[in-house]
CSV table of C-alpha atoms in Angstrom, one decimal:
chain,number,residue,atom,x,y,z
A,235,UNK,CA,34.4,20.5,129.3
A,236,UNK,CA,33.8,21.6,125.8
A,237,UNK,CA,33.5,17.7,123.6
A,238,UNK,CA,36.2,17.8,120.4
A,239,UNK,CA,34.2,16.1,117.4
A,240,UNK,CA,35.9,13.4,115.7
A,241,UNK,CA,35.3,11.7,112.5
A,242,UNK,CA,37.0,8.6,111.0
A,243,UNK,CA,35.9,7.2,107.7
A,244,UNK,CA,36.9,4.1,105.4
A,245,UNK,CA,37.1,2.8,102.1
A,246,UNK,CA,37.1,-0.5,102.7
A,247,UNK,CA,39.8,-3.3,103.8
A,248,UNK,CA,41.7,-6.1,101.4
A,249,UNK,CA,44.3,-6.8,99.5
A,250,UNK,CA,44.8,-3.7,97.1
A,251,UNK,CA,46.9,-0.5,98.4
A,252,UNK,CA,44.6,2.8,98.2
A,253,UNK,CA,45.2,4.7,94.6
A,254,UNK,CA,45.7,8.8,94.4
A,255,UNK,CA,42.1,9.7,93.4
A,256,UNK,CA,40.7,7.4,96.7
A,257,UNK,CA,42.7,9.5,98.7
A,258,UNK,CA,42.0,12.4,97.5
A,259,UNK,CA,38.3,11.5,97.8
A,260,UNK,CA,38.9,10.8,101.7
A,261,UNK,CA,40.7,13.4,102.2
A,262,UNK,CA,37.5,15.5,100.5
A,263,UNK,CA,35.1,13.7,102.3
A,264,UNK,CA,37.1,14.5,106.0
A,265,UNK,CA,37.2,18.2,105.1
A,266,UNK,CA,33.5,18.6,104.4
A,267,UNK,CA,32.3,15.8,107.9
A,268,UNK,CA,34.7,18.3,109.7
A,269,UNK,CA,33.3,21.7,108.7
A,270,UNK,CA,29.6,20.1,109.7
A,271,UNK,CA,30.9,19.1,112.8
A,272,UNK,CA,32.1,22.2,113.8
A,273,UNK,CA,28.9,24.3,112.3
A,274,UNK,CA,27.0,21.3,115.1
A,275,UNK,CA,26.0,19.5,112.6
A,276,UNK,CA,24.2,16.2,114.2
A,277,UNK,CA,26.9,13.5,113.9
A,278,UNK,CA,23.9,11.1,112.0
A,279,UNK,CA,23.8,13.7,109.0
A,280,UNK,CA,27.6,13.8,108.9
A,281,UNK,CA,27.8,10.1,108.7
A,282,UNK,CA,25.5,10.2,106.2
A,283,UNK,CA,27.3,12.8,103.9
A,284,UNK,CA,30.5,11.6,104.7
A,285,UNK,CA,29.4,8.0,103.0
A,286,UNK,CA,27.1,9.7,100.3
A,287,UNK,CA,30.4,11.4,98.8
A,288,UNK,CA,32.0,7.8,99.2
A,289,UNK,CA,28.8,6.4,97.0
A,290,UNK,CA,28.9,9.0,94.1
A,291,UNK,CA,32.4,9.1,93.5
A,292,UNK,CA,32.4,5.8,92.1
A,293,UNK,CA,35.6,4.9,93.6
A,294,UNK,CA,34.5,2.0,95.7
A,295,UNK,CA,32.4,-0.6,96.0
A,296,UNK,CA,29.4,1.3,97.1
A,297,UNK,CA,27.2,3.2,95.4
A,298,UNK,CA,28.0,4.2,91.7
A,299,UNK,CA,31.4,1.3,92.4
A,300,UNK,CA,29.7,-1.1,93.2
A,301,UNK,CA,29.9,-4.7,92.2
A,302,UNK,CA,27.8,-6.8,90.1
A,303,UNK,CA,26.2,-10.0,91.4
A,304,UNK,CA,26.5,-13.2,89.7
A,305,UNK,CA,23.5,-12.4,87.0
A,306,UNK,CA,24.6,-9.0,86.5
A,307,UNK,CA,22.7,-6.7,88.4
A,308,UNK,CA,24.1,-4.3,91.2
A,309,UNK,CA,21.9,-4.9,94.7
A,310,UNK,CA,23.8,-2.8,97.4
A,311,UNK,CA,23.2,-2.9,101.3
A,312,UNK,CA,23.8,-0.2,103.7
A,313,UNK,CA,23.2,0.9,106.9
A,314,UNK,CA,23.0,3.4,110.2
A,315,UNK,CA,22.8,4.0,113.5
A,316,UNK,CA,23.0,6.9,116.3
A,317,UNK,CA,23.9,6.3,119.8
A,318,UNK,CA,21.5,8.7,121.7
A,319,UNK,CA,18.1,6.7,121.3
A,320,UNK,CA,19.8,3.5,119.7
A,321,UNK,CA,17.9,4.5,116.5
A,322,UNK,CA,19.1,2.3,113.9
A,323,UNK,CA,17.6,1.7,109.5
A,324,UNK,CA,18.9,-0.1,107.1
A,325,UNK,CA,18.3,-1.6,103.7
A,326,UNK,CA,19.8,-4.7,101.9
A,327,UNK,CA,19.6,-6.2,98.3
A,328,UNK,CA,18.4,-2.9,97.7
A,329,UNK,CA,18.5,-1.4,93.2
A,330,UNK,CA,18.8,1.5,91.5
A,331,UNK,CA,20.0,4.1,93.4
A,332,UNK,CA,23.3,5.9,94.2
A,333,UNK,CA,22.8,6.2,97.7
A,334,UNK,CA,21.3,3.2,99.6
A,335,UNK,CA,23.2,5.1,103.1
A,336,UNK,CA,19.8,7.5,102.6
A,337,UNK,CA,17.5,4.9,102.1
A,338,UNK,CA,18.8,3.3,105.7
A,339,UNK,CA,18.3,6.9,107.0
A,340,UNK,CA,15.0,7.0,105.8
A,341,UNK,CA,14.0,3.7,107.1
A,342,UNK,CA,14.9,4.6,110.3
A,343,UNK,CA,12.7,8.0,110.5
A,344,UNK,CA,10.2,7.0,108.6
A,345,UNK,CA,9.2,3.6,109.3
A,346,UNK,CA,8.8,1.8,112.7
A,347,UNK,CA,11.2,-0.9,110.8
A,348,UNK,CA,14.8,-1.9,111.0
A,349,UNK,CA,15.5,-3.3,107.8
A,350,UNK,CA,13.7,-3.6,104.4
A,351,UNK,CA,15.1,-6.2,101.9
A,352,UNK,CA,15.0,-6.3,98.2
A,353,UNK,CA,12.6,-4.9,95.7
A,354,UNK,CA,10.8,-3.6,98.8
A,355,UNK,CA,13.5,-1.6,99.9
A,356,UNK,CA,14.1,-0.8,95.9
A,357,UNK,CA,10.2,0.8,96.2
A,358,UNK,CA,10.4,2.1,99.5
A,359,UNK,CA,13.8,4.4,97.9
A,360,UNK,CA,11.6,5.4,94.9
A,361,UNK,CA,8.5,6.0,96.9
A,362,UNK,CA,10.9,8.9,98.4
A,363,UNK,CA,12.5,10.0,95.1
A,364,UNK,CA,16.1,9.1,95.9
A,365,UNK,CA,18.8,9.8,93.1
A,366,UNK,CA,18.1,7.0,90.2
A,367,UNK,CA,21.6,5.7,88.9
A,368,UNK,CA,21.6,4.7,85.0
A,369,UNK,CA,20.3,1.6,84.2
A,370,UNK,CA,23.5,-1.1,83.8
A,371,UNK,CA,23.5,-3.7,80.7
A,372,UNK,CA,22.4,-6.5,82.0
A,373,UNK,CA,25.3,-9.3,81.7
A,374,UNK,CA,27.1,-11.7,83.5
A,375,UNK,CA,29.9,-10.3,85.3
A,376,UNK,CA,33.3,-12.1,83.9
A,377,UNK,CA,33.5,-15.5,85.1
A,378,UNK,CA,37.0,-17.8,86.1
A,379,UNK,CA,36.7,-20.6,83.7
A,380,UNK,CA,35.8,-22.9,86.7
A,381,UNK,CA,32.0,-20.8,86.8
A,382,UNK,CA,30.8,-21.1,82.7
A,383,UNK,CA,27.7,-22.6,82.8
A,384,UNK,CA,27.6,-26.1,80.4
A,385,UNK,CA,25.5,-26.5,77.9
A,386,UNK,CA,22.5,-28.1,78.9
A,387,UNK,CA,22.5,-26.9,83.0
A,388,UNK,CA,20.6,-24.0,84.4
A,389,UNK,CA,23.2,-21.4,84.4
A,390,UNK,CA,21.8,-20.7,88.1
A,391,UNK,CA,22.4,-23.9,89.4
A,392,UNK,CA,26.1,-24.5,87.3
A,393,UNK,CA,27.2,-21.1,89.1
A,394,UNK,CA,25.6,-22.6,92.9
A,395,UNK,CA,27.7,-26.3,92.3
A,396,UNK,CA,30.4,-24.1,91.4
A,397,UNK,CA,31.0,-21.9,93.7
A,398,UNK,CA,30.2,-24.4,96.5
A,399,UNK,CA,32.6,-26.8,94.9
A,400,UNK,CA,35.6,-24.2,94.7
A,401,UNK,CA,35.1,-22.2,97.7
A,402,UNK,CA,35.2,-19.7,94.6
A,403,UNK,CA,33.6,-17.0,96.3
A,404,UNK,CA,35.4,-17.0,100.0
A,405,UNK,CA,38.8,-17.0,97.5
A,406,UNK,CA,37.5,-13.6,96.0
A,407,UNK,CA,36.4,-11.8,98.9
A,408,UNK,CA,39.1,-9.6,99.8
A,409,UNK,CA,38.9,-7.1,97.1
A,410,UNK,CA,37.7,-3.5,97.5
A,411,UNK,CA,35.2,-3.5,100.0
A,412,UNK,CA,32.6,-1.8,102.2
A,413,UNK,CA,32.7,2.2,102.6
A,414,UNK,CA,31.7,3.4,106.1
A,415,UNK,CA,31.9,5.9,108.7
A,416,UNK,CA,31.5,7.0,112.2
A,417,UNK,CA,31.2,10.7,114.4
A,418,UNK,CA,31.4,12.2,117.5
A,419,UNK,CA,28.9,15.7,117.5
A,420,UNK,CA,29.1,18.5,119.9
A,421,UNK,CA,26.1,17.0,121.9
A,422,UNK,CA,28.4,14.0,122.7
A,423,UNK,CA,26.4,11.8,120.2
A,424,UNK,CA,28.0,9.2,118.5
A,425,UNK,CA,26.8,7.2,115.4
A,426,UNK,CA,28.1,4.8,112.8
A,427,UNK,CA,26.7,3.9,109.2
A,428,UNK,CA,28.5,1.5,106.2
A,429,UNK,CA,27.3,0.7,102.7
A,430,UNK,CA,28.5,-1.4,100.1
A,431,UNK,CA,27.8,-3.5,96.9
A,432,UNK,CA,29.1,-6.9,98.6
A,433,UNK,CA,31.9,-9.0,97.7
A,434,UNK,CA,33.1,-10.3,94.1
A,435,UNK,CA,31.2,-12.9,92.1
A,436,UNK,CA,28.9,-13.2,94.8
A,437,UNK,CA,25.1,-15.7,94.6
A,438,UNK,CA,21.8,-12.9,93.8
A,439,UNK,CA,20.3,-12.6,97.5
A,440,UNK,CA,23.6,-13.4,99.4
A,441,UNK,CA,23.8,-10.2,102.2
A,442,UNK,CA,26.9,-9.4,104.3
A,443,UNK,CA,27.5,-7.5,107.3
A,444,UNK,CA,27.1,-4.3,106.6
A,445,UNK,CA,23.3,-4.0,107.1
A,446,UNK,CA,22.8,-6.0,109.9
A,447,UNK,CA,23.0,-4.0,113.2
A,448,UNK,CA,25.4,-5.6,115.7
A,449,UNK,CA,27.7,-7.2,112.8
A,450,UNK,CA,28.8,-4.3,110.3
A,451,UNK,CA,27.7,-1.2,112.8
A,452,UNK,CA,27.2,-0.2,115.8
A,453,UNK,CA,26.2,3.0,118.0
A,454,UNK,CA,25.7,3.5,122.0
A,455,UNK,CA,26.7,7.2,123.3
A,456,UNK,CA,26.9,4.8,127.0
A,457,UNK,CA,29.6,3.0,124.7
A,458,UNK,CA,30.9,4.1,121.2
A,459,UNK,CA,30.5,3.8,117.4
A,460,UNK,CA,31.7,0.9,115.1
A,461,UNK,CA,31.7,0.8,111.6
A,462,UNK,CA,33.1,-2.9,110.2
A,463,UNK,CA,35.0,-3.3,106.8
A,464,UNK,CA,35.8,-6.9,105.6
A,465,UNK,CA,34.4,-10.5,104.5
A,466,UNK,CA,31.2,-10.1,105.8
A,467,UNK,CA,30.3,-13.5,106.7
A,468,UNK,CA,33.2,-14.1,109.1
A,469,UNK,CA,32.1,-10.5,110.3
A,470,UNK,CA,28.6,-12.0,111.5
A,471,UNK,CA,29.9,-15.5,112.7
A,472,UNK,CA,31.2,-13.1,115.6
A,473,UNK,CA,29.2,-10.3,115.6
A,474,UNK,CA,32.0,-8.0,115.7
A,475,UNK,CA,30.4,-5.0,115.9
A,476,UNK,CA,28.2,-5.6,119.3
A,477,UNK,CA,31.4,-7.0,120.8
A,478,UNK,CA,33.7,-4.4,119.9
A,479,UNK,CA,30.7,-2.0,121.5
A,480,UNK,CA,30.3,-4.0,124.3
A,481,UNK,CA,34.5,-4.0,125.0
A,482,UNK,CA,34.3,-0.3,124.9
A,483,UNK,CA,31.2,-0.2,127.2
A,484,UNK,CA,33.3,-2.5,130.3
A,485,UNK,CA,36.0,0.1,129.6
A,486,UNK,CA,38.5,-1.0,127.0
A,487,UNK,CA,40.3,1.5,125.2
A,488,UNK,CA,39.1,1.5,121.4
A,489,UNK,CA,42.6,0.2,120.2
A,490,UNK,CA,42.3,-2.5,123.0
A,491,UNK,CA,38.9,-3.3,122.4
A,492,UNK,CA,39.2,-3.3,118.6
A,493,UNK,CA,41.9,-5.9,118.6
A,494,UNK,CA,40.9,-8.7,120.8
A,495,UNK,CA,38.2,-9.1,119.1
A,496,UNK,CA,40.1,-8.8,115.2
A,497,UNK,CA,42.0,-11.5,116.6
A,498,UNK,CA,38.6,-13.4,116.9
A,499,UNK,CA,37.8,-12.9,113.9
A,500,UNK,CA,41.0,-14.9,112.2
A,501,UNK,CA,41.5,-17.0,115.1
A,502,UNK,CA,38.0,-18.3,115.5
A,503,UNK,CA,36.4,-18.2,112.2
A,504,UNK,CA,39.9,-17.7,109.8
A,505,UNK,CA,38.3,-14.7,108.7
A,506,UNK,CA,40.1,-10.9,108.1
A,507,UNK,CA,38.0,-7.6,108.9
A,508,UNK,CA,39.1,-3.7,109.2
A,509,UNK,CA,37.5,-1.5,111.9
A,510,UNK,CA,36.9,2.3,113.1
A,511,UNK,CA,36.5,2.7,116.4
A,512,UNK,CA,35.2,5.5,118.0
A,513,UNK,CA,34.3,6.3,122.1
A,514,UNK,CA,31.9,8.8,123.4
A,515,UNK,CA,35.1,10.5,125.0
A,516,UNK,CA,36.6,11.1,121.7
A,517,UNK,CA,39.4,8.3,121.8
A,518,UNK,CA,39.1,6.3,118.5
A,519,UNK,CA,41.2,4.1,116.6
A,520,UNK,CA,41.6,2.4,113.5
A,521,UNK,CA,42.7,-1.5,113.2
A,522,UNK,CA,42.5,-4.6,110.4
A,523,UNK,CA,44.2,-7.8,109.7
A,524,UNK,CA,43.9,-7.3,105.9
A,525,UNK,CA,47.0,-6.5,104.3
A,526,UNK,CA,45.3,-2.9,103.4
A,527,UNK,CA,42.9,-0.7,105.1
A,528,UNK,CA,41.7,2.6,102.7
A,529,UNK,CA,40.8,4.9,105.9
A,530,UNK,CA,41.3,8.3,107.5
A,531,UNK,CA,40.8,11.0,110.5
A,532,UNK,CA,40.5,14.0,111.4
A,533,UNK,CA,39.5,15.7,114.5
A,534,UNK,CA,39.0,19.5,115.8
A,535,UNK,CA,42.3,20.8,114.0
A,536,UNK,CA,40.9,20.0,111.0
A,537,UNK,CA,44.6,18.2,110.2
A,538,UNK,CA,43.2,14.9,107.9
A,539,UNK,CA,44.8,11.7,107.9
A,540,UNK,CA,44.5,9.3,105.1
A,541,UNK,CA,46.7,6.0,104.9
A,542,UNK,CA,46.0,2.6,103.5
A,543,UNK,CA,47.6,0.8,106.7
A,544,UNK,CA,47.4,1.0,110.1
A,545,UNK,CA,49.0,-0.5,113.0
């Protein structure tokens, strides 16, 4: 029996409904993932193009969109894996670039590594001459009134208390969010990737889901493919990923497996997430407990999907 490539992709899950040019980008990104898929295209490069397109357009927080930390810089975090050999790179904290989904790739094939972190990762992406994006001004993000340093305090420290104080940051957490993907090739191999510049006013060094294998992605071809959208730490109290994978593997269906375990995630640990979910046999589904999910499909047709909810 002849395998049907799939390819689901998303644009992150919150609170804000999905505009015309997002869906438009999906919609571009779907077309192109389905022409490589048909031409046999290896489901890793697709994931990787799909998101690249996600990253450049500038449209989400990933990439060119991405958010600026606390002190004003942009450090993204990104990450893939494919289910044949459970090969698996990622980089986070990572500046600079426009596409930190190619500096996960690159760990992966061209270190013995996992993950490289910071101004590491930042060389390791230079090292390899990926695409440069301009140099930001370097200022403080806009602040709630609660987060203005006083006179006299390390504006470091004022923004820690703060933020700890508030619960600031877990308040501001459900705006646009992660951009991932995941594919089904004609070989039967499936693989996941995500990347994403974090959550608003977010602490310098804090790091989410998305590059941690297990939490924000996932691959198995003896399982299926799971790429995670949402607030990141409640993502990795429950390692959502794995578990979804791990559901699919005792033989769940994906909408089945996908939704025990989102009702986990609020249950459990109060927190809200957004997930593709893909099986080796081409079933897939696409589930969150935010109020919007920015996400599409399209399979051997070629008919593309794009909504901003889903059942």
């Amino acid at each position: 029996k002849r395998l049907r490539p799939v390819l689901l992709i998303h644009g992150g899950a919150g609170r804000h409904a999905m505009t015309i040019a997002q869906a438009t980008c999906l919609e571009g990104a779907l077309a192109e993932g389905h022409r490589l898929l048909m031409a046999g295209v290896p489901a890793l490069s697709v994931v990787e193009e799909a998101i690249r397109l996600l990253e450049g357009s500038g449209l989400f927080n990933a990439g060119r969109g991405s958010n600026h930390q606390l002190d004003g810089v942009r450090r993204m975090d990104a990450s893939i894996m494919e289910g044949r050999e459970l090969r698996a790179g990622a980089v986070a904290s990572i500046e600079g670039i426009i596409h930190p989904v190619t500096a996960a790739r690159l760990v992966m094939e061209k270190t013995a590594h996992v993950l490289l972190v910071g101004k590491s990762a930042t060389r390791f992406a230079n090292y390899f001459g990926l695409e440069r994006a301009p140099r930001p001004r370097r200022s403080l993000v806009a602040q709630p009134k609660q987060l203005r340093p006083a006179a006299g305090v390390s504006q470091t420290l004022r923004l820690h208390q703060a933020i700890v104080r508030t619960g600031h940051l877990r308040a501001k957490s459900l705006g646009k969010e992660t951009v991932g993907a995941v594919a089904l090739d004609l070989t039967g191999t499936v693989t996941a990737g995500a990347s994403t510049g974090g959550v608003d006013v977010m602490l310098p060094g804090r790091v989410g889901d998305t590059p941690l294998i297990g939490c924000g992605v996932y691959a198995d071809n003896e399982a299926g493919a799971v790429s995670m959208t949402g607030l990141g730490e409640s993502i990795i109290r429950v390692a959502v990923a794995k578990e979804i994978a791990d559901g699919l593997a005792s033989g769940l269906s994906p909408v089945a497996a996908a939704n025990r375990v989102l009702r986990k995630v609020v249950e459990r640990v109060q927190g809200a997430a957004g997930v593709l979910v893909l099986s080796p046999d081409g079933r897939c589904t696409i589930r969150h407990s935010t109020p919007h999910m920015i996400a599409g499909i399209i399979g051997p047709d070629g008919r593309a999907i794009v909504r901003d909810r889903f059942a």
